[in-house]
Amino acid sequence: MPRIALCQLTAAEDPETNLKLIREGVAAAAADGARIVVFPEATMARFGVPLKPLAEPLDGPWASTVASIAGEHGVVIVAGMFTPSPDGRVSNTLLVTGGGHHFGYDKIHLYDAFGFAESDTVAPGTAPVTFEVDGVTFGVATCYDIRFPELFRKLADDGADIVLVPTSWGAGEGKREQWEVLVRARALDSGCWVLGCGQADPAASGTQVNPKAPTGIGYSTVSDGFGRVHAQLGAGPETVVVDIDPAVSGKARAATGALANRRL
């Protein structure tokens, strides 16, 4: 039964500062027995600043430092960063490192919504990603991906029982309610556990950010495949550690038939 930490934080503009946040978060989570430590989308640097000058490849110094932190504490880290794209934009990448892993998932669905155009500066990914830790298969998705049930069902078809969803949710009227519904709905759609780890609301810690950028609302949420919420954080920086039973996913799929009874 994997023990997973969700580290809800407010990322700074400076990647070096955010490495310190990762180091502190991992040390505390590992001391609490976490095997996997999840950080939000854009942990490398928050949205609202130029991303291209900050982007680094997965073998660059930022990701390599995260890998060393994972190795030091014997954990797997999932954290949002930005990598160069061949077309001159960047990729919104989830770094998965530790436990023999070091790779990235590039966000497939870009946030061209609510007046924001992520695709202006970010190139979309194309491939769903799963990985295994201690015999359990995980999927990953990023923020706006959570509005697309077919991705989560594909991850379930690929064997995932748990989907980790780092996010930097855009604020606005009704957006918290949408986030909470979507985490539970994607869990029900796929039968997977869905663990959404968000950027904290910058206002909760008095941080000044670009008001037009999706810089987070907090409320990291854990739902099982029956749509039951097992943990939820508030608006500010905080960490939650949860024990996840992968067998619940199989029970949910058997009960709801959400995968087996598909017709389209």
Short mmCIF file of C-alpha atoms in Angstrom, two decimals:
data_model
loop_
_atom_site.label_atom_id
_atom_site.label_comp_id
_atom_site.label_asym_id
_atom_site.label_seq_id
_atom_site.Cartn_x
_atom_site.Cartn_y
_atom_site.Cartn_z
CA MET A 1 0.00 0.00 0.00
CA PRO A 2 1.93 3.08 -1.20
CA ARG A 3 2.25 6.07 1.11
CA ILE A 4 2.08 9.25 -0.95
CA ALA A 5 2.73 12.87 0.05
CA LEU A 6 1.11 15.81 -1.70
CA CYS A 7 3.15 18.96 -1.12
CA GLN A 8 0.94 21.96 -1.81
CA LEU A 9 3.12 25.06 -2.11
CA THR A 10 3.45 28.45 -3.75
CA ALA A 11 6.32 28.27 -6.21
CA ALA A 12 8.62 31.25 -6.60
CA GLU A 13 9.79 32.73 -9.90
CA ASP A 14 13.32 31.44 -9.27
CA PRO A 15 14.03 27.73 -9.90
CA GLU A 16 16.80 27.68 -7.28
CA THR A 17 14.41 28.87 -4.60
CA ASN A 18 11.97 26.15 -5.59
CA LEU A 19 14.66 23.48 -5.27
CA LYS A 20 14.88 24.50 -1.61
CA LEU A 21 11.12 24.00 -1.28
CA ILE A 22 11.45 20.55 -2.83
CA ARG A 23 14.30 19.61 -0.52
CA GLU A 24 12.33 20.71 2.55
CA GLY A 25 9.13 19.02 1.39
CA VAL A 26 10.81 15.72 0.57
CA ALA A 27 12.70 15.61 3.86
CA ALA A 28 9.50 16.08 5.84
CA ALA A 29 7.49 13.63 3.72
CA ALA A 30 10.18 10.96 3.85
CA ALA A 31 10.38 11.33 7.63
CA ASP A 32 6.64 10.55 7.64
CA GLY A 33 7.24 7.39 5.62
CA ALA A 34 6.20 8.63 2.16
CA ARG A 35 7.45 6.56 -0.78
CA ILE A 36 6.23 8.99 -3.45
CA VAL A 37 6.32 12.77 -3.04
CA VAL A 38 4.20 14.85 -5.40
CA PHE A 39 4.64 18.55 -6.07
CA PRO A 40 2.44 20.81 -8.22
CA GLU A 41 2.61 21.73 -11.86
CA ALA A 42 5.07 24.59 -12.45
CA THR A 43 7.10 23.79 -9.34
CA MET A 44 10.24 24.77 -11.25
CA ALA A 45 8.84 28.30 -11.66
CA ARG A 46 5.34 29.63 -11.31
CA PHE A 47 3.28 30.79 -14.25
CA GLY A 48 3.23 34.48 -15.10
CA VAL A 49 6.96 34.79 -15.85
CA PRO A 50 8.80 34.10 -19.15
CA LEU A 51 9.26 30.33 -19.29
CA LYS A 52 11.62 29.87 -22.25
CA PRO A 53 14.70 31.31 -20.47
CA LEU A 54 14.09 28.94 -17.55
CA ALA A 55 13.48 25.71 -19.48
CA GLU A 56 16.06 22.94 -19.10
CA PRO A 57 16.29 19.37 -20.44
CA LEU A 58 15.68 16.40 -18.18
CA ASP A 59 19.44 15.88 -17.88
CA GLY A 60 20.00 19.53 -16.97
CA PRO A 61 21.02 20.83 -13.56
CA TRP A 62 17.52 21.45 -12.16
CA ALA A 63 16.12 17.99 -12.85
CA SER A 64 19.43 16.39 -11.88
CA THR A 65 19.27 18.10 -8.50
CA VAL A 66 15.72 16.84 -7.97
CA ALA A 67 16.96 13.35 -8.85
CA SER A 68 19.70 13.62 -6.25
CA ILE A 69 17.16 14.69 -3.62
CA ALA A 70 15.03 11.66 -4.49
CA GLY A 71 18.05 9.39 -4.21
CA GLU A 72 19.13 10.89 -0.91
CA HIS A 73 15.75 10.12 0.67
CA GLY A 74 14.88 6.91 -1.19
CA VAL A 75 11.68 8.28 -2.69
CA VAL A 76 10.13 8.92 -6.10
CA ILE A 77 9.46 12.60 -6.81
CA VAL A 78 6.88 13.93 -9.24
CA ALA A 79 7.19 17.66 -9.92
CA GLY A 80 6.25 20.10 -12.64
CA MET A 81 8.99 21.75 -14.70
CA PHE A 82 9.54 23.20 -18.17
CA THR A 83 11.71 21.62 -20.85
CA PRO A 84 12.75 23.04 -24.26
CA SER A 85 10.55 22.13 -27.23
CA PRO A 86 12.02 21.69 -30.73
CA ASP A 87 9.55 24.25 -32.13
CA GLY A 88 10.94 27.07 -29.98
CA ARG A 89 8.28 26.91 -27.29
CA VAL A 90 8.64 24.92 -24.07
CA SER A 91 6.98 21.73 -22.89
CA ASN A 92 5.01 21.66 -19.64
CA THR A 93 6.69 18.57 -18.24
CA LEU A 94 6.12 16.42 -15.18
CA LEU A 95 9.45 15.11 -13.99
CA VAL A 96 9.27 11.61 -12.48
CA THR A 97 12.55 10.73 -10.80
CA GLY A 98 13.86 8.27 -8.20
CA GLY A 99 13.53 4.54 -7.65
CA GLY A 100 15.19 3.82 -10.99
CA HIS A 101 13.02 6.32 -12.90
CA HIS A 102 14.01 9.56 -14.59
CA PHE A 103 11.67 10.69 -17.35
CA GLY A 104 9.06 13.27 -18.19
CA TYR A 105 5.40 13.47 -19.16
CA ASP A 106 4.56 16.41 -21.42
CA LYS A 107 1.11 17.88 -20.78
CA ILE A 108 -1.22 16.85 -23.60
CA HIS A 109 -4.14 19.26 -23.12
CA LEU A 110 -3.04 22.88 -22.99
CA TYR A 111 -4.94 25.52 -21.04
CA ASP A 112 -6.42 27.58 -23.86
CA ALA A 113 -9.45 28.52 -21.79
CA PHE A 114 -10.86 31.18 -19.47
CA GLY A 115 -8.95 33.89 -21.34
CA PHE A 116 -5.52 32.22 -21.04
CA ALA A 117 -3.60 30.75 -24.00
CA GLU A 118 -1.00 28.29 -22.76
CA SER A 119 -0.31 27.14 -26.33
CA ASP A 120 1.20 30.53 -27.16
CA THR A 121 4.33 29.51 -25.28
CA VAL A 122 3.90 25.78 -24.59
CA ALA A 123 3.93 22.88 -27.06
CA PRO A 124 1.50 19.99 -26.38
CA GLY A 125 2.60 16.49 -25.53
CA THR A 126 1.19 13.48 -27.37
CA ALA A 127 1.67 10.36 -25.26
CA PRO A 128 0.01 9.17 -22.02
CA VAL A 129 2.51 7.91 -19.46
CA THR A 130 2.40 5.21 -16.79
CA PHE A 131 5.12 3.94 -14.48
CA GLU A 132 5.51 1.35 -11.73
CA VAL A 133 6.63 1.74 -8.14
CA ASP A 134 6.75 -1.27 -5.81
CA GLY A 135 4.46 -3.29 -8.09
CA VAL A 136 1.79 -0.57 -8.38
CA THR A 137 1.10 1.14 -11.70
CA PHE A 138 0.67 4.92 -11.69
CA GLY A 139 -0.51 7.31 -14.34
CA VAL A 140 0.18 11.02 -14.52
CA ALA A 141 -1.78 13.98 -15.84
CA THR A 142 -1.40 17.73 -15.52
CA CYS A 143 -3.99 20.31 -14.49
CA TYR A 144 -6.21 21.03 -17.56
CA ASP A 145 -5.83 17.35 -18.54
CA ILE A 146 -8.38 16.62 -15.80
CA ARG A 147 -11.19 17.99 -17.97
CA PHE A 148 -10.70 15.13 -20.46
CA PRO A 149 -12.05 11.75 -19.26
CA GLU A 150 -10.63 9.81 -22.20
CA LEU A 151 -7.08 10.37 -20.94
CA PHE A 152 -7.89 8.91 -17.53
CA ARG A 153 -9.65 5.93 -19.09
CA LYS A 154 -6.62 5.35 -21.31
CA LEU A 155 -4.37 5.37 -18.25
CA ALA A 156 -6.69 2.85 -16.59
CA ASP A 157 -6.61 0.70 -19.72
CA ASP A 158 -2.82 0.87 -19.51
CA GLY A 159 -2.95 -0.58 -16.01
CA ALA A 160 -2.96 2.46 -13.75
CA ASP A 161 -4.73 2.17 -10.42
CA ILE A 162 -3.57 5.60 -9.21
CA VAL A 163 -3.31 8.82 -11.23
CA LEU A 164 -1.20 11.70 -9.91
CA VAL A 165 -2.34 15.12 -11.11
CA PRO A 166 -0.03 18.05 -10.34
CA THR A 167 -1.81 21.31 -11.10
CA SER A 168 -1.65 25.08 -10.98
CA TRP A 169 -5.37 25.81 -11.16
CA GLY A 170 -6.59 29.15 -12.42
CA ALA A 171 -8.61 31.19 -9.95
CA GLY A 172 -12.03 32.63 -10.70
CA GLU A 173 -15.72 32.32 -10.03
CA GLY A 174 -16.73 28.68 -9.65
CA LYS A 175 -13.23 27.35 -10.31
CA ARG A 176 -12.81 25.66 -6.93
CA GLU A 177 -16.14 23.87 -7.40
CA GLN A 178 -15.08 22.73 -10.86
CA TRP A 179 -11.79 21.40 -9.52
CA GLU A 180 -13.46 19.40 -6.77
CA VAL A 181 -16.05 17.93 -9.13
CA LEU A 182 -13.46 17.05 -11.77
CA VAL A 183 -11.16 15.16 -9.39
CA ARG A 184 -14.07 12.99 -8.25
CA ALA A 185 -15.53 12.62 -11.74
CA ARG A 186 -12.26 11.44 -13.28
CA ALA A 187 -11.91 8.93 -10.45
CA LEU A 188 -15.40 7.64 -11.19
CA ASP A 189 -14.81 7.61 -14.96
CA SER A 190 -11.70 5.48 -14.67
CA GLY A 191 -12.02 3.64 -11.38
CA CYS A 192 -8.61 5.04 -10.46
CA TRP A 193 -7.55 6.85 -7.36
CA VAL A 194 -7.01 10.46 -8.42
CA LEU A 195 -4.61 12.54 -6.34
CA GLY A 196 -4.64 16.20 -7.34
CA CYS A 197 -1.74 18.23 -5.96
CA GLY A 198 -2.15 21.96 -6.55
CA GLN A 199 -0.22 25.14 -6.19
CA ALA A 200 -1.42 26.90 -3.05
CA ASP A 201 -3.37 30.14 -3.38
CA PRO A 202 -0.68 32.86 -3.37
CA ALA A 203 -3.02 35.18 -1.47
CA ALA A 204 -2.99 32.74 1.45
CA SER A 205 0.66 33.57 2.08
CA GLY A 206 0.60 37.18 0.87
CA THR A 207 2.57 36.41 -2.30
CA GLN A 208 2.26 38.90 -5.17
CA VAL A 209 1.81 37.18 -8.56
CA ASN A 210 0.69 37.96 -12.10
CA PRO A 211 -3.11 38.13 -11.69
CA LYS A 212 -3.70 36.93 -15.26
CA ALA A 213 -1.75 33.70 -14.82
CA PRO A 214 -3.07 30.41 -13.37
CA THR A 215 -1.06 30.43 -10.18
CA GLY A 216 -3.15 28.12 -8.00
CA ILE A 217 -6.06 27.97 -5.59
CA GLY A 218 -4.94 25.16 -3.28
CA TYR A 219 -7.46 22.48 -2.26
CA SER A 220 -5.36 19.47 -3.22
CA THR A 221 -7.77 16.54 -3.20
CA VAL A 222 -7.62 12.75 -2.99
CA SER A 223 -10.53 10.69 -4.35
CA ASP A 224 -10.95 6.94 -4.76
CA GLY A 225 -12.67 5.26 -7.70
CA PHE A 226 -16.04 5.48 -6.00
CA GLY A 227 -15.75 9.27 -5.93
CA ARG A 228 -15.18 9.37 -2.17
CA VAL A 229 -12.88 12.13 -0.93
CA HIS A 230 -10.26 10.80 1.49
CA ALA A 231 -8.27 14.00 1.99
CA GLN A 232 -8.43 17.64 1.02
CA LEU A 233 -6.23 20.59 1.90
CA GLY A 234 -7.17 24.24 2.27
CA ALA A 235 -5.94 27.25 0.33
CA GLY A 236 -2.48 27.74 1.83
CA PRO A 237 0.81 25.83 1.72
CA GLU A 238 0.43 22.45 3.41
CA THR A 239 1.38 18.78 3.01
CA VAL A 240 -0.82 15.72 3.37
CA VAL A 241 0.42 12.12 3.50
CA VAL A 242 -2.02 9.38 2.53
CA ASP A 243 -1.93 5.59 2.36
CA ILE A 244 -3.52 4.39 -0.88
CA ASP A 245 -4.95 0.89 -1.34
CA PRO A 246 -4.70 0.05 -5.08
CA ALA A 247 -7.20 -2.81 -4.65
CA VAL A 248 -9.98 -0.24 -4.22
CA SER A 249 -9.61 0.64 -7.90
CA GLY A 250 -10.49 -2.87 -9.02
CA LYS A 251 -13.46 -2.93 -6.65
CA ALA A 252 -14.71 0.39 -8.02
CA ARG A 253 -14.47 -0.76 -11.64
CA ALA A 254 -16.27 -3.99 -10.86
CA ALA A 255 -19.05 -2.14 -9.05
CA THR A 256 -19.64 0.73 -11.49
CA GLY A 257 -18.82 -0.99 -14.77
CA ALA A 258 -17.51 2.36 -15.97
CA LEU A 259 -14.84 0.74 -18.15
CA ALA A 260 -16.40 -2.61 -18.98
CA ASN A 261 -19.75 -1.17 -20.08
CA ARG A 262 -18.41 1.44 -22.51
CA ARG A 263 -20.22 1.51 -25.85
CA LEU A 264 -18.65 4.43 -27.71
#
